[in-house]
PDB file of C-alpha atoms in Angstrom:
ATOM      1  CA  UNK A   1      20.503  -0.656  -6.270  1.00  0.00           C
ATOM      2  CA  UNK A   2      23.395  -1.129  -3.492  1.00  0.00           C
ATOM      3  CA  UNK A   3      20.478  -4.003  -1.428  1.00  0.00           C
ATOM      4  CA  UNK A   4      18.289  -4.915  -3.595  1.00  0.00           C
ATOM      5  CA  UNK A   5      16.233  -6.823  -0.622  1.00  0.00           C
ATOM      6  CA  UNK A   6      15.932  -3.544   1.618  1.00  0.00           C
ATOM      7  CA  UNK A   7      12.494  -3.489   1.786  1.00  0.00           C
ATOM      8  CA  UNK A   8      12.361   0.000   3.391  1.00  0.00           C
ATOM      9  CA  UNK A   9      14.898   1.411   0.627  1.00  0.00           C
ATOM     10  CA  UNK A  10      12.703  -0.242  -2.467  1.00  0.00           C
ATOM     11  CA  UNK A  11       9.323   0.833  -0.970  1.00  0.00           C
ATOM     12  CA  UNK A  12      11.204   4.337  -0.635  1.00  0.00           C
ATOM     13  CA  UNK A  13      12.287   3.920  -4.468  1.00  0.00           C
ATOM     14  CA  UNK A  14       8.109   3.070  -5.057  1.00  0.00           C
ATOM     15  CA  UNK A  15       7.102   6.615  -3.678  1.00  0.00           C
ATOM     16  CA  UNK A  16       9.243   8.323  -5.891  1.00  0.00           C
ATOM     17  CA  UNK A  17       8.263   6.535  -8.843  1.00  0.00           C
ATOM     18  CA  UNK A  18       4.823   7.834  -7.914  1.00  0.00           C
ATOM     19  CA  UNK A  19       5.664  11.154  -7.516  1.00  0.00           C
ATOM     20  CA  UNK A  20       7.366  10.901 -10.572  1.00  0.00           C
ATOM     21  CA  UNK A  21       4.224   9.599 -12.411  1.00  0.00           C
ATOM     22  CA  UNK A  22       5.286   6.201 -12.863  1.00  0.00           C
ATOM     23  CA  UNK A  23       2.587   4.773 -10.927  1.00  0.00           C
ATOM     24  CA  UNK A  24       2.763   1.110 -13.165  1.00  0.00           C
ATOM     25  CA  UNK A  25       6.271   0.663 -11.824  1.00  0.00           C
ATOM     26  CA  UNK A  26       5.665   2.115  -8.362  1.00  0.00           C
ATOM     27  CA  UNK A  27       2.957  -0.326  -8.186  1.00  0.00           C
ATOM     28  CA  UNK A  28       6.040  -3.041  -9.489  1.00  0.00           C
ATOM     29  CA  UNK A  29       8.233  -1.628  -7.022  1.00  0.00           C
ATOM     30  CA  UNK A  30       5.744  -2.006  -3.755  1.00  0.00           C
ATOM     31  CA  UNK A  31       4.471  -5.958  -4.902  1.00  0.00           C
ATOM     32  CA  UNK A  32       7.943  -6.672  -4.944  1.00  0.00           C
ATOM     33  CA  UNK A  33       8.780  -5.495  -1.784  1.00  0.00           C
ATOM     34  CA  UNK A  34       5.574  -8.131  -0.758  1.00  0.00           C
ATOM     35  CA  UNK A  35       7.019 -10.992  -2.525  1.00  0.00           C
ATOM     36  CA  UNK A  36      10.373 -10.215  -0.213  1.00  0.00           C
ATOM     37  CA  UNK A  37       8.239  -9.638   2.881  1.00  0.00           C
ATOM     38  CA  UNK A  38       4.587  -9.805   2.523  1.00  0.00           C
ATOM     39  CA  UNK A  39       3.810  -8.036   6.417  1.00  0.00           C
ATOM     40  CA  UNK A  40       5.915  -5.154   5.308  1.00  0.00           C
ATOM     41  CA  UNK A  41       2.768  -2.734   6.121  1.00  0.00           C
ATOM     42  CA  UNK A  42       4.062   0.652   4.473  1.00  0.00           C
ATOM     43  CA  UNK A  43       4.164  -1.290   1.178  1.00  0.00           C
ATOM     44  CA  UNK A  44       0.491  -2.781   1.869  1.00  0.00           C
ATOM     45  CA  UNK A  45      -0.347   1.443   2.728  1.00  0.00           C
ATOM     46  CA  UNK A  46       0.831   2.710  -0.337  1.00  0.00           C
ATOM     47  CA  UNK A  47      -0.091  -0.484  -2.497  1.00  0.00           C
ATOM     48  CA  UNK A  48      -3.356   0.220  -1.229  1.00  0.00           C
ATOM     49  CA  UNK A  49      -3.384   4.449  -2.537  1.00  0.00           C
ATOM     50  CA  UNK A  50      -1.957   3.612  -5.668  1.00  0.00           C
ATOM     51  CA  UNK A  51      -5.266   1.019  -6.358  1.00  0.00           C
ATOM     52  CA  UNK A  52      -7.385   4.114  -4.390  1.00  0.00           C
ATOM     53  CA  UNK A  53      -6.447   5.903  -6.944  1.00  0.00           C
ATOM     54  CA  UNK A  54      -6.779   3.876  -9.684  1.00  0.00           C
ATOM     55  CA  UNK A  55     -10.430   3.237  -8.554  1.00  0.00           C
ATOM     56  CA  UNK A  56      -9.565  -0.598  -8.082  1.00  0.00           C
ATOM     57  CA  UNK A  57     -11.443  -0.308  -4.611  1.00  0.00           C
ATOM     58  CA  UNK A  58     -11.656  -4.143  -3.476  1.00  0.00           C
ATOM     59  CA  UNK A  59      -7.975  -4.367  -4.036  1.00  0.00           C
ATOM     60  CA  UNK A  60      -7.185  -0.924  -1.663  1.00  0.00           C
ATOM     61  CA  UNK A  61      -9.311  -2.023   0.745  1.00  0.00           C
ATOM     62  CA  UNK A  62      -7.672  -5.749   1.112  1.00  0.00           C
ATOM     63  CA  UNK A  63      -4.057  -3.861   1.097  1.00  0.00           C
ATOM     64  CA  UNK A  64      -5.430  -1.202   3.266  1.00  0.00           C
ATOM     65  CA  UNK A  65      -6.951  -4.203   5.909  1.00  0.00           C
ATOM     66  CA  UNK A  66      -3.299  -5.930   5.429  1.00  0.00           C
ATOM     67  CA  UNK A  67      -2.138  -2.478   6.273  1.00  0.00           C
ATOM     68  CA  UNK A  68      -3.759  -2.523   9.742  1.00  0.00           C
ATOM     69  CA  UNK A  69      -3.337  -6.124  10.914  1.00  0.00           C
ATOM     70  CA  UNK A  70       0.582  -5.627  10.444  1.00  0.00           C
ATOM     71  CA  UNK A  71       1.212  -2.316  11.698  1.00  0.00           C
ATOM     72  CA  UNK A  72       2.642  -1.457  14.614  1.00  0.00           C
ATOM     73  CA  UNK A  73       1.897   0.896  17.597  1.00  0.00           C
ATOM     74  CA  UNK A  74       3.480   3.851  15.913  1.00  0.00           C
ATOM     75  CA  UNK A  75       1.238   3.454  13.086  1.00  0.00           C
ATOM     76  CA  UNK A  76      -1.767   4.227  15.551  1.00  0.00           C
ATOM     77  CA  UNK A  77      -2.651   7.313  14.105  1.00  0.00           C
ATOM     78  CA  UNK A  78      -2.580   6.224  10.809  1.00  0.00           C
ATOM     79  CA  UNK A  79      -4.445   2.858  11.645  1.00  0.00           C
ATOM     80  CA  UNK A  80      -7.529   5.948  12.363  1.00  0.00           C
ATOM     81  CA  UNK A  81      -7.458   7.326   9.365  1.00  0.00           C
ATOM     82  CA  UNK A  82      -7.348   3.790   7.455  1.00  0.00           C
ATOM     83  CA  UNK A  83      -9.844   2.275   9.276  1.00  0.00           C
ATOM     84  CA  UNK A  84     -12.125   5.793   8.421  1.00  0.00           C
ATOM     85  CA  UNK A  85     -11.002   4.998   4.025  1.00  0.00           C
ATOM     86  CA  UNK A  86     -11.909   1.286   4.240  1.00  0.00           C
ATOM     87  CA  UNK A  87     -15.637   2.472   5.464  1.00  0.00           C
ATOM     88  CA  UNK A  88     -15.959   4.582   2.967  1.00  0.00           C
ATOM     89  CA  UNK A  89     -14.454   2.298   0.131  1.00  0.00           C
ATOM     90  CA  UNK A  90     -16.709  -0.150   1.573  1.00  0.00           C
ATOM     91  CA  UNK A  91     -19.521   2.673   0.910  1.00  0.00           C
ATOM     92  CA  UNK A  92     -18.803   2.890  -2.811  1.00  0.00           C
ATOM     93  CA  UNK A  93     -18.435  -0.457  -3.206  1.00  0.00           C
ATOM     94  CA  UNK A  94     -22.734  -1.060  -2.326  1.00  0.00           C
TER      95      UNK A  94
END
C-alpha cells in the first residue's frame, strides 16, 4: 500500500492472495505487476501456476516461456524445472 509500483512487494501481496484462496485477485495482483513491468519474471512464474491450475494450459505455458526468456542466472534451477512443465503442458495440449 506504502509503493504501490514495487513490483516485488505487489507480486509478494499476489502469493498471499493465493494462499489465501483468492486466486481471481492474485491473478489481478500479478497482471498488474506486468502492466508496471512486463519482464518482471516471478510474476510471469506464478501468473503461469495460477492458469496451471486453472487448467488454462496455452496461457501457463506462454507465461511460463516469458518466465524463462527473462530470468536470470539465479533462476537456473528453476529455468529446469520450467522447461520440464512446458513439455508436459505441451503433452496435454495434443
Amino acid at each position: 500500500a506504502q509503493d504501490a509500483r514495487n513490483v516485488e512487494a505487489l507480486t509478494n501481496l499476489a502469493l498471499a492472495l493465493k494462499a489465501a484462496g483468492r486466486a481471481e485477485e492474485a491473478r489481478e495482483a500479478l497482471q498488474r505487476v506486468l502492466t508496471m513491468n512486463g519482464r518482471y519474471p516471478q510474476a510471469h512464474y506464478n501468473l503461469a501456476l495460477l492458469y496451471e491450475e486453472r487448467g488454462e494450459w496455452q496461457r501457463a505455458i506462454e507465461h511460463f516461456e516469458q518466465f524463462l526468456a527473462n530470468a536470470g542466472s539465479e533462476s537456473a534451477a528453476l529455468a529446469v524445472e520450467v522447461r520440464t512443465r512446458v513439455q508436459a503442458l505441451r503433452t496435454r495440449l495434443q
